[in-house]
């Protein structure tokens, strides 16, 4: 597929807009970039002169750095705008900020924010490409793409697999984005969590099985995606998760749901474990499992994140060529 056809619009706001063949093409492109990334000369200069602006309104280590490294490896210039020092903190609207950046003729805006509709509102009012780097509890397209790439590398397919997503799904844009992507490939998806971490949309989601019991939910799984308990995020859609008091329930959550070398035996022998990071060590997953390369894909995901973001930038910014 020519890269010009991967995206239907100039922006990447959600995986929903991508076709299975577009996703497969992005994985192939990213695999090629990951080979290049392992060379001592990592730069490819085919996007020289393009400008990418990173605007992160929520904390981030890996996604922000990953987008910056990805753009620089493609020869682009990158500008990071610290929100606290931007005019948004003086009361400027995001639309005025977007118009200002457009007037500087930037090529892409990478945005992370709490407000779910903001990236698409900006995209509709901006000439530059807009890429969501995480919006609210629903959208994190590049995380889902890099997770798919990681699963594909180890399992050779996305179809016919059993994937269990475990933990704080109620507040997780990673879970929602992964489900939307994997459902395009007919993956068998289970959710494993206590009731206070499951919100109504999962009950309504077609084809997603829900388990309260960890071992039952991960039984015969090929892939387990564990999630961070996101205590900084209050939930909009479920009062059950809002009621979660970390201090009070932590012990029972850890006892019943922490993934470790013992309970993982319920899954397939060659199961792989993903986690989007940052990890709460010994809360959702045991420290020894995080560091066990037989299972843990966590650092592979980080490595793949750079290659996948290179693929996304290359395909989106290459649309005009
Ligand atoms: N880094 C991921 C996100 O931004 C997951 C997390 O923060 O737990 O959604």
PDB file of C-alpha atoms and ligand atoms in Angstrom:
ATOM      1  CA  UNK A   1       0.000   0.000   0.000  1.00  0.00           C
ATOM      2  CA  UNK A   2       1.461   3.441  -0.897  1.00  0.00           C
ATOM      3  CA  UNK A   3       2.022   5.510   2.259  1.00  0.00           C
ATOM      4  CA  UNK A   4      -0.280   8.200   0.845  1.00  0.00           C
ATOM      5  CA  UNK A   5      -3.220   5.795   1.337  1.00  0.00           C
ATOM      6  CA  UNK A   6      -2.601   4.727   4.957  1.00  0.00           C
ATOM      7  CA  UNK A   7      -4.460   7.657   6.501  1.00  0.00           C
ATOM      8  CA  UNK A   8      -7.890   8.778   5.346  1.00  0.00           C
ATOM      9  CA  UNK A   9      -7.410  12.284   6.760  1.00  0.00           C
ATOM     10  CA  UNK A  10      -4.397  14.500   7.478  1.00  0.00           C
ATOM     11  CA  UNK A  11      -4.558  13.630  11.211  1.00  0.00           C
ATOM     12  CA  UNK A  12      -4.130  10.661  13.552  1.00  0.00           C
ATOM     13  CA  UNK A  13      -6.717  11.031  16.310  1.00  0.00           C
ATOM     14  CA  UNK A  14      -7.836   7.439  16.856  1.00  0.00           C
ATOM     15  CA  UNK A  15      -7.091   3.937  15.564  1.00  0.00           C
ATOM     16  CA  UNK A  16     -10.722   3.582  14.545  1.00  0.00           C
ATOM     17  CA  UNK A  17     -10.016   5.524  11.342  1.00  0.00           C
ATOM     18  CA  UNK A  18      -7.324   3.060  10.221  1.00  0.00           C
ATOM     19  CA  UNK A  19      -7.987  -0.022   8.083  1.00  0.00           C
ATOM     20  CA  UNK A  20      -6.394  -3.396   8.932  1.00  0.00           C
ATOM     21  CA  UNK A  21      -4.183  -3.084   5.833  1.00  0.00           C
ATOM     22  CA  UNK A  22      -3.168   0.452   6.867  1.00  0.00           C
ATOM     23  CA  UNK A  23      -2.220  -0.845  10.322  1.00  0.00           C
ATOM     24  CA  UNK A  24      -0.260  -3.745   8.797  1.00  0.00           C
ATOM     25  CA  UNK A  25       1.548  -1.296   6.521  1.00  0.00           C
ATOM     26  CA  UNK A  26       2.470   0.931   9.493  1.00  0.00           C
ATOM     27  CA  UNK A  27       3.830  -2.133  11.344  1.00  0.00           C
ATOM     28  CA  UNK A  28       5.951  -3.040   8.305  1.00  0.00           C
ATOM     29  CA  UNK A  29       7.280   0.512   7.999  1.00  0.00           C
ATOM     30  CA  UNK A  30       8.025   0.586  11.736  1.00  0.00           C
ATOM     31  CA  UNK A  31       9.852  -2.760  11.540  1.00  0.00           C
ATOM     32  CA  UNK A  32      12.095  -1.279   8.854  1.00  0.00           C
ATOM     33  CA  UNK A  33      12.746   1.814  10.978  1.00  0.00           C
ATOM     34  CA  UNK A  34      13.560  -0.371  13.982  1.00  0.00           C
ATOM     35  CA  UNK A  35      16.337  -2.064  11.971  1.00  0.00           C
ATOM     36  CA  UNK A  36      17.703   1.398  11.118  1.00  0.00           C
ATOM     37  CA  UNK A  37      17.418   2.455  14.774  1.00  0.00           C
ATOM     38  CA  UNK A  38      19.798  -0.338  15.761  1.00  0.00           C
ATOM     39  CA  UNK A  39      22.566   1.007  13.477  1.00  0.00           C
ATOM     40  CA  UNK A  40      25.128   3.458  14.824  1.00  0.00           C
ATOM     41  CA  UNK A  41      23.982   6.045  12.211  1.00  0.00           C
ATOM     42  CA  UNK A  42      20.295   6.313  13.025  1.00  0.00           C
ATOM     43  CA  UNK A  43      19.247   9.371  11.090  1.00  0.00           C
ATOM     44  CA  UNK A  44      17.370   9.264   7.818  1.00  0.00           C
ATOM     45  CA  UNK A  45      17.175  12.691   6.273  1.00  0.00           C
ATOM     46  CA  UNK A  46      14.121  12.318   4.083  1.00  0.00           C
ATOM     47  CA  UNK A  47      12.023  14.824   6.035  1.00  0.00           C
ATOM     48  CA  UNK A  48      14.594  17.602   6.445  1.00  0.00           C
ATOM     49  CA  UNK A  49      13.104  21.009   7.041  1.00  0.00           C
ATOM     50  CA  UNK A  50       9.783  19.764   8.450  1.00  0.00           C
ATOM     51  CA  UNK A  51       8.819  21.102  11.866  1.00  0.00           C
ATOM     52  CA  UNK A  52       7.015  19.167  14.598  1.00  0.00           C
ATOM     53  CA  UNK A  53       5.681  20.811  17.757  1.00  0.00           C
ATOM     54  CA  UNK A  54       5.122  18.746  20.916  1.00  0.00           C
ATOM     55  CA  UNK A  55       2.395  20.179  23.142  1.00  0.00           C
ATOM     56  CA  UNK A  56       1.824  17.979  26.198  1.00  0.00           C
ATOM     57  CA  UNK A  57      -0.789  19.152  28.686  1.00  0.00           C
ATOM     58  CA  UNK A  58      -0.359  15.992  30.815  1.00  0.00           C
ATOM     59  CA  UNK A  59       2.843  14.440  32.174  1.00  0.00           C
ATOM     60  CA  UNK A  60       4.811  12.134  29.959  1.00  0.00           C
ATOM     61  CA  UNK A  61       8.258  10.604  29.808  1.00  0.00           C
ATOM     62  CA  UNK A  62       8.146   7.972  27.106  1.00  0.00           C
ATOM     63  CA  UNK A  63       5.566   9.292  24.642  1.00  0.00           C
ATOM     64  CA  UNK A  64       6.943  12.834  24.488  1.00  0.00           C
ATOM     65  CA  UNK A  65      10.567  11.737  24.268  1.00  0.00           C
ATOM     66  CA  UNK A  66       9.652   9.031  21.792  1.00  0.00           C
ATOM     67  CA  UNK A  67       7.921  11.491  19.437  1.00  0.00           C
ATOM     68  CA  UNK A  68      10.888  13.845  19.716  1.00  0.00           C
ATOM     69  CA  UNK A  69      13.444  11.141  18.954  1.00  0.00           C
ATOM     70  CA  UNK A  70      11.285   9.777  16.122  1.00  0.00           C
ATOM     71  CA  UNK A  71      10.974  13.176  14.434  1.00  0.00           C
ATOM     72  CA  UNK A  72      14.690  13.912  14.838  1.00  0.00           C
ATOM     73  CA  UNK A  73      15.657  10.511  13.389  1.00  0.00           C
ATOM     74  CA  UNK A  74      13.661  11.483  10.288  1.00  0.00           C
ATOM     75  CA  UNK A  75      15.609  14.732  10.021  1.00  0.00           C
ATOM     76  CA  UNK A  76      12.764  16.933  11.280  1.00  0.00           C
ATOM     77  CA  UNK A  77      13.107  19.883  13.643  1.00  0.00           C
ATOM     78  CA  UNK A  78      11.271  19.541  16.954  1.00  0.00           C
ATOM     79  CA  UNK A  79      10.003  22.244  19.290  1.00  0.00           C
ATOM     80  CA  UNK A  80       8.694  21.310  22.740  1.00  0.00           C
ATOM     81  CA  UNK A  81       6.251  23.757  24.313  1.00  0.00           C
ATOM     82  CA  UNK A  82       6.102  23.490  28.104  1.00  0.00           C
ATOM     83  CA  UNK A  83       2.421  24.217  28.864  1.00  0.00           C
ATOM     84  CA  UNK A  84       3.166  26.120  32.060  1.00  0.00           C
ATOM     85  CA  UNK A  85       5.281  28.589  30.044  1.00  0.00           C
ATOM     86  CA  UNK A  86       2.881  28.827  27.111  1.00  0.00           C
ATOM     87  CA  UNK A  87       0.202  31.448  26.486  1.00  0.00           C
ATOM     88  CA  UNK A  88      -2.437  28.837  27.345  1.00  0.00           C
ATOM     89  CA  UNK A  89      -1.433  29.446  30.955  1.00  0.00           C
ATOM     90  CA  UNK A  90      -2.274  33.154  30.369  1.00  0.00           C
ATOM     91  CA  UNK A  91      -5.743  32.230  29.168  1.00  0.00           C
ATOM     92  CA  UNK A  92      -5.211  31.931  25.400  1.00  0.00           C
ATOM     93  CA  UNK A  93      -7.582  29.378  23.870  1.00  0.00           C
ATOM     94  CA  UNK A  94      -6.102  26.268  22.290  1.00  0.00           C
ATOM     95  CA  UNK A  95      -7.640  27.332  18.968  1.00  0.00           C
ATOM     96  CA  UNK A  96      -5.735  30.628  19.082  1.00  0.00           C
ATOM     97  CA  UNK A  97      -2.572  28.755  20.024  1.00  0.00           C
ATOM     98  CA  UNK A  98      -3.171  26.398  17.084  1.00  0.00           C
ATOM     99  CA  UNK A  99      -3.694  29.348  14.696  1.00  0.00           C
ATOM    100  CA  UNK A 100      -0.473  30.902  15.985  1.00  0.00           C
ATOM    101  CA  UNK A 101       1.470  27.691  15.337  1.00  0.00           C
ATOM    102  CA  UNK A 102      -0.119  27.374  11.886  1.00  0.00           C
ATOM    103  CA  UNK A 103       1.014  30.917  11.082  1.00  0.00           C
ATOM    104  CA  UNK A 104       4.562  29.761  11.832  1.00  0.00           C
ATOM    105  CA  UNK A 105       4.027  27.089   9.153  1.00  0.00           C
ATOM    106  CA  UNK A 106       4.689  24.096  11.370  1.00  0.00           C
ATOM    107  CA  UNK A 107       4.033  20.721   9.745  1.00  0.00           C
ATOM    108  CA  UNK A 108       2.671  18.713  12.681  1.00  0.00           C
ATOM    109  CA  UNK A 109       1.315  19.236  16.162  1.00  0.00           C
ATOM    110  CA  UNK A 110       1.613  16.340  18.627  1.00  0.00           C
ATOM    111  CA  UNK A 111      -0.840  16.911  21.444  1.00  0.00           C
ATOM    112  CA  UNK A 112      -1.643  15.210  24.750  1.00  0.00           C
ATOM    113  CA  UNK A 113      -4.560  16.473  26.803  1.00  0.00           C
ATOM    114  CA  UNK A 114      -7.300  15.499  29.215  1.00  0.00           C
ATOM    115  CA  UNK A 115     -10.142  16.867  27.098  1.00  0.00           C
ATOM    116  CA  UNK A 116     -11.074  14.107  24.644  1.00  0.00           C
ATOM    117  CA  UNK A 117     -12.553  16.249  21.877  1.00  0.00           C
ATOM    118  CA  UNK A 118      -9.746  18.822  21.828  1.00  0.00           C
ATOM    119  CA  UNK A 119      -7.363  17.156  19.322  1.00  0.00           C
ATOM    120  CA  UNK A 120     -10.155  16.740  16.778  1.00  0.00           C
ATOM    121  CA  UNK A 121     -11.413  20.316  17.266  1.00  0.00           C
ATOM    122  CA  UNK A 122      -7.885  21.588  16.721  1.00  0.00           C
ATOM    123  CA  UNK A 123      -7.375  19.295  13.726  1.00  0.00           C
ATOM    124  CA  UNK A 124     -10.474  20.736  12.068  1.00  0.00           C
ATOM    125  CA  UNK A 125      -9.118  24.246  12.497  1.00  0.00           C
ATOM    126  CA  UNK A 126      -5.482  23.708  11.593  1.00  0.00           C
ATOM    127  CA  UNK A 127      -3.578  23.175   8.362  1.00  0.00           C
ATOM    128  CA  UNK A 128      -0.828  21.226  10.124  1.00  0.00           C
ATOM    129  CA  UNK A 129      -1.202  17.495  10.775  1.00  0.00           C
ATOM    130  CA  UNK A 130      -2.493  16.809  14.289  1.00  0.00           C
ATOM    131  CA  UNK A 131      -1.417  13.640  16.097  1.00  0.00           C
ATOM    132  CA  UNK A 132      -3.011  12.571  19.356  1.00  0.00           C
ATOM    133  CA  UNK A 133      -0.429  11.499  21.922  1.00  0.00           C
ATOM    134  CA  UNK A 134      -3.209  10.582  24.385  1.00  0.00           C
ATOM    135  CA  UNK A 135      -6.566  12.246  25.049  1.00  0.00           C
ATOM    136  CA  UNK A 136      -8.619  11.624  28.185  1.00  0.00           C
ATOM    137  CA  UNK A 137      -9.561   8.045  28.935  1.00  0.00           C
ATOM    138  CA  UNK A 138     -10.397   7.096  25.341  1.00  0.00           C
ATOM    139  CA  UNK A 139      -7.678   7.801  22.804  1.00  0.00           C
ATOM    140  CA  UNK A 140      -4.027   6.778  22.553  1.00  0.00           C
ATOM    141  CA  UNK A 141      -3.561   5.673  18.945  1.00  0.00           C
ATOM    142  CA  UNK A 142       0.230   5.404  18.807  1.00  0.00           C
ATOM    143  CA  UNK A 143       0.277   3.263  21.975  1.00  0.00           C
ATOM    144  CA  UNK A 144      -2.174   0.810  20.388  1.00  0.00           C
ATOM    145  CA  UNK A 145      -0.092   0.758  17.195  1.00  0.00           C
ATOM    146  CA  UNK A 146       3.169   0.080  19.012  1.00  0.00           C
ATOM    147  CA  UNK A 147       1.496  -2.613  21.115  1.00  0.00           C
ATOM    148  CA  UNK A 148       0.178  -4.255  17.934  1.00  0.00           C
ATOM    149  CA  UNK A 149       3.684  -4.089  16.452  1.00  0.00           C
ATOM    150  CA  UNK A 150       5.133  -5.750  19.578  1.00  0.00           C
ATOM    151  CA  UNK A 151       2.511  -8.513  19.566  1.00  0.00           C
ATOM    152  CA  UNK A 152       2.993  -9.058  15.828  1.00  0.00           C
ATOM    153  CA  UNK A 153       6.781  -9.367  16.204  1.00  0.00           C
ATOM    154  CA  UNK A 154       6.441 -12.154  18.781  1.00  0.00           C
ATOM    155  CA  UNK A 155       3.306 -13.943  17.605  1.00  0.00           C
ATOM    156  CA  UNK A 156       3.488 -13.343  13.835  1.00  0.00           C
ATOM    157  CA  UNK A 157      -0.196 -12.389  13.744  1.00  0.00           C
ATOM    158  CA  UNK A 158      -2.896 -10.368  15.495  1.00  0.00           C
ATOM    159  CA  UNK A 159      -5.764 -12.649  14.501  1.00  0.00           C
ATOM    160  CA  UNK A 160      -6.677 -15.805  16.364  1.00  0.00           C
ATOM    161  CA  UNK A 161      -4.886 -14.737  19.534  1.00  0.00           C
ATOM    162  CA  UNK A 162      -6.276 -14.522  23.028  1.00  0.00           C
ATOM    163  CA  UNK A 163      -5.405 -11.171  24.620  1.00  0.00           C
ATOM    164  CA  UNK A 164      -6.235 -10.417  28.274  1.00  0.00           C
ATOM    165  CA  UNK A 165      -6.246  -6.763  29.370  1.00  0.00           C
ATOM    166  CA  UNK A 166      -5.829  -6.540  33.153  1.00  0.00           C
ATOM    167  CA  UNK A 167      -6.233  -3.801  35.738  1.00  0.00           C
ATOM    168  CA  UNK A 168      -7.578  -0.263  35.806  1.00  0.00           C
ATOM    169  CA  UNK A 169      -9.433  -0.479  32.489  1.00  0.00           C
ATOM    170  CA  UNK A 170     -12.078   2.045  33.529  1.00  0.00           C
ATOM    171  CA  UNK A 171      -9.630   4.925  33.296  1.00  0.00           C
ATOM    172  CA  UNK A 172      -7.465   3.541  30.522  1.00  0.00           C
ATOM    173  CA  UNK A 173      -7.212   5.055  27.040  1.00  0.00           C
ATOM    174  CA  UNK A 174      -4.642   2.323  26.360  1.00  0.00           C
ATOM    175  CA  UNK A 175      -7.262  -0.408  26.961  1.00  0.00           C
ATOM    176  CA  UNK A 176      -9.914   1.317  24.842  1.00  0.00           C
ATOM    177  CA  UNK A 177      -7.502   2.033  21.977  1.00  0.00           C
ATOM    178  CA  UNK A 178      -6.103  -1.508  22.020  1.00  0.00           C
ATOM    179  CA  UNK A 179      -9.598  -2.995  21.958  1.00  0.00           C
ATOM    180  CA  UNK A 180     -10.621  -0.865  18.965  1.00  0.00           C
ATOM    181  CA  UNK A 181      -7.476  -1.847  17.070  1.00  0.00           C
ATOM    182  CA  UNK A 182      -7.459  -5.563  17.941  1.00  0.00           C
ATOM    183  CA  UNK A 183     -11.151  -5.993  17.149  1.00  0.00           C
ATOM    184  CA  UNK A 184     -10.341  -5.067  13.554  1.00  0.00           C
ATOM    185  CA  UNK A 185      -8.268  -8.272  13.410  1.00  0.00           C
ATOM    186  CA  UNK A 186     -10.788 -10.518  15.155  1.00  0.00           C
ATOM    187  CA  UNK A 187      -8.644 -10.962  18.269  1.00  0.00           C
ATOM    188  CA  UNK A 188     -10.319 -12.696  21.234  1.00  0.00           C
ATOM    189  CA  UNK A 189     -10.197 -10.042  23.994  1.00  0.00           C
ATOM    190  CA  UNK A 190     -10.848 -10.466  27.736  1.00  0.00           C
ATOM    191  CA  UNK A 191     -10.915  -7.853  30.417  1.00  0.00           C
ATOM    192  CA  UNK A 192      -9.746  -8.847  33.895  1.00  0.00           C
ATOM    193  CA  UNK A 193     -10.495  -6.461  36.757  1.00  0.00           C
ATOM    194  CA  UNK A 194     -12.473  -5.954  39.931  1.00  0.00           C
ATOM    195  CA  UNK A 195     -15.872  -4.289  39.457  1.00  0.00           C
ATOM    196  CA  UNK A 196     -14.590  -0.935  40.678  1.00  0.00           C
ATOM    197  CA  UNK A 197     -12.198  -0.855  37.698  1.00  0.00           C
ATOM    198  CA  UNK A 198     -14.751  -1.701  35.022  1.00  0.00           C
ATOM    199  CA  UNK A 199     -16.989   0.982  33.594  1.00  0.00           C
ATOM    200  CA  UNK A 200     -20.251   0.701  31.710  1.00  0.00           C
ATOM    201  CA  UNK A 201     -18.769   0.975  28.226  1.00  0.00           C
ATOM    202  CA  UNK A 202     -17.016  -2.380  28.688  1.00  0.00           C
ATOM    203  CA  UNK A 203     -20.277  -4.098  29.465  1.00  0.00           C
ATOM    204  CA  UNK A 204     -21.623  -2.627  26.257  1.00  0.00           C
ATOM    205  CA  UNK A 205     -18.522  -3.413  24.173  1.00  0.00           C
ATOM    206  CA  UNK A 206     -19.307  -6.234  21.735  1.00  0.00           C
ATOM    207  CA  UNK A 207     -17.097  -9.298  21.988  1.00  0.00           C
ATOM    208  CA  UNK A 208     -15.173  -8.296  25.114  1.00  0.00           C
ATOM    209  CA  UNK A 209     -15.446 -10.863  27.884  1.00  0.00           C
ATOM    210  CA  UNK A 210     -15.219  -9.658  31.452  1.00  0.00           C
ATOM    211  CA  UNK A 211     -13.628 -11.611  34.316  1.00  0.00           C
ATOM    212  CA  UNK A 212     -13.331 -10.736  37.983  1.00  0.00           C
ATOM    213  CA  UNK A 213     -10.951 -13.624  38.565  1.00  0.00           C
ATOM    214  CA  UNK A 214      -7.384 -13.109  37.356  1.00  0.00           C
ATOM    215  CA  UNK A 215      -6.454 -16.745  36.695  1.00  0.00           C
ATOM    216  CA  UNK A 216      -9.720 -17.415  34.919  1.00  0.00           C
ATOM    217  CA  UNK A 217      -9.366 -14.304  32.762  1.00  0.00           C
ATOM    218  CA  UNK A 218      -5.791 -14.995  31.653  1.00  0.00           C
ATOM    219  CA  UNK A 219      -6.330 -18.748  31.143  1.00  0.00           C
ATOM    220  CA  UNK A 220      -4.628 -19.854  27.904  1.00  0.00           C
ATOM    221  CA  UNK A 221      -3.854 -16.217  27.019  1.00  0.00           C
ATOM    222  CA  UNK A 222      -1.223 -15.558  24.338  1.00  0.00           C
ATOM    223  CA  UNK A 223      -0.799 -11.949  25.435  1.00  0.00           C
ATOM    224  CA  UNK A 224      -1.464 -10.134  28.715  1.00  0.00           C
ATOM    225  CA  UNK A 225      -1.644  -6.335  28.725  1.00  0.00           C
ATOM    226  CA  UNK A 226      -1.327  -5.029  32.289  1.00  0.00           C
ATOM    227  CA  UNK A 227      -2.327  -1.476  33.146  1.00  0.00           C
ATOM    228  CA  UNK A 228      -1.218   1.086  35.671  1.00  0.00           C
ATOM    229  CA  UNK A 229      -3.603   2.023  38.465  1.00  0.00           C
ATOM    230  CA  UNK A 230      -4.227   5.628  37.370  1.00  0.00           C
ATOM    231  CA  UNK A 231      -4.930   7.368  40.607  1.00  0.00           C
ATOM    232  CA  UNK A 232      -4.341  10.836  39.174  1.00  0.00           C
ATOM    233  CA  UNK A 233      -7.340  10.436  36.872  1.00  0.00           C
ATOM    234  CA  UNK A 234     -10.899  10.667  38.153  1.00  0.00           C
ATOM    235  CA  UNK A 235     -13.388   8.793  36.095  1.00  0.00           C
ATOM    236  CA  UNK A 236     -16.091  10.509  34.150  1.00  0.00           C
ATOM    237  CA  UNK A 237     -18.203   7.505  33.237  1.00  0.00           C
ATOM    238  CA  UNK A 238     -18.270   5.304  36.333  1.00  0.00           C
ATOM    239  CA  UNK A 239     -18.733   6.191  39.948  1.00  0.00           C
ATOM    240  CA  UNK A 240     -17.464   2.735  40.879  1.00  0.00           C
ATOM    241  CA  UNK A 241     -13.879   3.606  39.960  1.00  0.00           C
ATOM    242  CA  UNK A 242     -14.169   7.003  41.611  1.00  0.00           C
ATOM    243  CA  UNK A 243     -14.883   5.181  44.812  1.00  0.00           C
ATOM    244  CA  UNK A 244     -11.525   3.441  44.622  1.00  0.00           C
ATOM    245  CA  UNK A 245      -9.422   4.586  47.513  1.00  0.00           C
ATOM    246  CA  UNK A 246      -5.865   3.567  46.726  1.00  0.00           C
ATOM    247  CA  UNK A 247      -4.752   3.395  50.347  1.00  0.00           C
ATOM    248  CA  UNK A 248      -7.753   1.417  51.503  1.00  0.00           C
ATOM    249  CA  UNK A 249      -8.106  -1.089  48.692  1.00  0.00           C
ATOM    250  CA  UNK A 250      -4.468  -1.391  47.664  1.00  0.00           C
ATOM    251  CA  UNK A 251      -3.750  -4.490  49.738  1.00  0.00           C
ATOM    252  CA  UNK A 252      -6.692  -6.484  48.463  1.00  0.00           C
ATOM    253  CA  UNK A 253      -6.116  -5.316  44.874  1.00  0.00           C
ATOM    254  CA  UNK A 254      -2.478  -6.408  45.033  1.00  0.00           C
ATOM    255  CA  UNK A 255      -3.395  -9.764  46.609  1.00  0.00           C
ATOM    256  CA  UNK A 256      -6.050 -10.607  44.042  1.00  0.00           C
ATOM    257  CA  UNK A 257      -4.850  -8.957  40.842  1.00  0.00           C
ATOM    258  CA  UNK A 258      -1.088  -8.470  40.842  1.00  0.00           C
ATOM    259  CA  UNK A 259       0.357 -10.473  37.979  1.00  0.00           C
ATOM    260  CA  UNK A 260       3.295 -12.610  39.125  1.00  0.00           C
ATOM    261  CA  UNK A 261       5.318 -15.724  38.276  1.00  0.00           C
ATOM    262  CA  UNK A 262       2.794 -17.896  40.095  1.00  0.00           C
ATOM    263  CA  UNK A 263      -0.543 -16.813  38.608  1.00  0.00           C
ATOM    264  CA  UNK A 264       0.876 -16.316  35.097  1.00  0.00           C
ATOM    265  CA  UNK A 265       1.128 -20.123  34.855  1.00  0.00           C
ATOM    266  CA  UNK A 266      -2.598 -20.088  34.015  1.00  0.00           C
ATOM    267  CA  UNK A 267      -1.734 -18.458  30.681  1.00  0.00           C
ATOM    268  CA  UNK A 268      -0.006 -20.168  27.762  1.00  0.00           C
ATOM    269  CA  UNK A 269       3.610 -21.234  28.325  1.00  0.00           C
ATOM    270  CA  UNK A 270       4.815 -18.713  25.729  1.00  0.00           C
ATOM    271  CA  UNK A 271       2.592 -15.830  26.905  1.00  0.00           C
ATOM    272  CA  UNK A 272       4.042 -12.316  26.599  1.00  0.00           C
ATOM    273  CA  UNK A 273       3.321  -9.453  28.997  1.00  0.00           C
ATOM    274  CA  UNK A 274       2.892  -5.847  27.881  1.00  0.00           C
ATOM    275  CA  UNK A 275       2.521  -2.713  30.001  1.00  0.00           C
ATOM    276  CA  UNK A 276       2.317   0.808  28.541  1.00  0.00           C
ATOM    277  CA  UNK A 277       4.316   2.314  31.417  1.00  0.00           C
ATOM    278  CA  UNK A 278       4.907   3.963  33.725  1.00  0.00           C
ATOM    279  CA  UNK A 279       4.739   0.889  35.977  1.00  0.00           C
ATOM    280  CA  UNK A 280       3.766   0.841  39.641  1.00  0.00           C
ATOM    281  CA  UNK A 281       6.284  -1.844  40.628  1.00  0.00           C
ATOM    282  CA  UNK A 282       4.699  -4.589  42.731  1.00  0.00           C
ATOM    283  CA  UNK A 283       1.193  -3.151  42.412  1.00  0.00           C
ATOM    284  CA  UNK A 284      -0.282  -4.332  39.086  1.00  0.00           C
ATOM    285  CA  UNK A 285       2.709  -6.540  38.275  1.00  0.00           C
ATOM    286  CA  UNK A 286       5.501  -8.030  40.364  1.00  0.00           C
ATOM    287  CA  UNK A 287       8.938  -6.519  40.094  1.00  0.00           C
ATOM    288  CA  UNK A 288      10.505  -9.852  39.140  1.00  0.00           C
ATOM    289  CA  UNK A 289       8.046 -10.327  36.253  1.00  0.00           C
ATOM    290  CA  UNK A 290       8.754  -6.812  34.937  1.00  0.00           C
ATOM    291  CA  UNK A 291      12.433  -7.724  34.723  1.00  0.00           C
ATOM    292  CA  UNK A 292      11.951 -11.246  33.341  1.00  0.00           C
ATOM    293  CA  UNK A 293      12.781 -11.088  29.626  1.00  0.00           C
ATOM    294  CA  UNK A 294      11.049 -14.419  28.988  1.00  0.00           C
ATOM    295  CA  UNK A 295       7.727 -12.661  29.503  1.00  0.00           C
ATOM    296  CA  UNK A 296       8.205  -8.915  29.720  1.00  0.00           C
ATOM    297  CA  UNK A 297       7.920  -6.822  26.544  1.00  0.00           C
ATOM    298  CA  UNK A 298       7.972  -3.520  28.425  1.00  0.00           C
ATOM    299  CA  UNK A 299      11.296  -2.204  27.141  1.00  0.00           C
ATOM    300  CA  UNK A 300      10.637  -3.698  23.694  1.00  0.00           C
ATOM    301  CA  UNK A 301       7.437  -1.607  23.619  1.00  0.00           C
ATOM    302  CA  UNK A 302       9.474   1.504  24.388  1.00  0.00           C
ATOM    303  CA  UNK A 303      11.951   0.675  21.603  1.00  0.00           C
ATOM    304  CA  UNK A 304       9.104  -0.066  19.183  1.00  0.00           C
ATOM    305  CA  UNK A 305       7.414   3.197  20.219  1.00  0.00           C
ATOM    306  CA  UNK A 306      10.149   5.237  18.528  1.00  0.00           C
ATOM    307  CA  UNK A 307       9.986   3.160  15.337  1.00  0.00           C
ATOM    308  CA  UNK A 308       6.176   3.280  15.211  1.00  0.00           C
ATOM    309  CA  UNK A 309       6.113   7.050  15.721  1.00  0.00           C
ATOM    310  CA  UNK A 310       8.671   7.354  12.906  1.00  0.00           C
ATOM    311  CA  UNK A 311       6.298   5.317  10.718  1.00  0.00           C
ATOM    312  CA  UNK A 312       3.334   7.522  11.645  1.00  0.00           C
ATOM    313  CA  UNK A 313       5.230  10.780  11.035  1.00  0.00           C
ATOM    314  CA  UNK A 314       6.721   9.448   7.799  1.00  0.00           C
ATOM    315  CA  UNK A 315       3.331   8.339   6.441  1.00  0.00           C
ATOM    316  CA  UNK A 316       1.368  11.418   7.565  1.00  0.00           C
ATOM    317  CA  UNK A 317       3.937  14.012   6.539  1.00  0.00           C
ATOM    318  CA  UNK A 318       4.666  12.095   3.355  1.00  0.00           C
ATOM    319  CA  UNK A 319       1.037  12.423   2.214  1.00  0.00           C
ATOM    320  CA  UNK A 320       1.750  15.631   0.300  1.00  0.00           C
ATOM    321  CA  UNK A 321       4.739  14.197  -1.621  1.00  0.00           C
TER     322      UNK A 321
HETATM  323  N1  LIG B   1       1.343   6.110  29.416  1.00  0.00           N
HETATM  324  C1  LIG B   1      -0.013   5.640  29.239  1.00  0.00           C
HETATM  325  C2  LIG B   1      -0.957   6.799  28.997  1.00  0.00           C
HETATM  326  O1  LIG B   1      -0.533   7.908  28.806  1.00  0.00           O
HETATM  327  C3  LIG B   1      -0.467   4.768  30.348  1.00  0.00           C
HETATM  328  C4  LIG B   1      -0.422   5.337  31.733  1.00  0.00           C
HETATM  329  O2  LIG B   1      -0.157   6.526  31.929  1.00  0.00           O
HETATM  330  O3  LIG B   1      -0.669   4.548  32.650  1.00  0.00           O
HETATM  331  O4  LIG B   1      -2.155   6.587  28.979  1.00  0.00           O
END
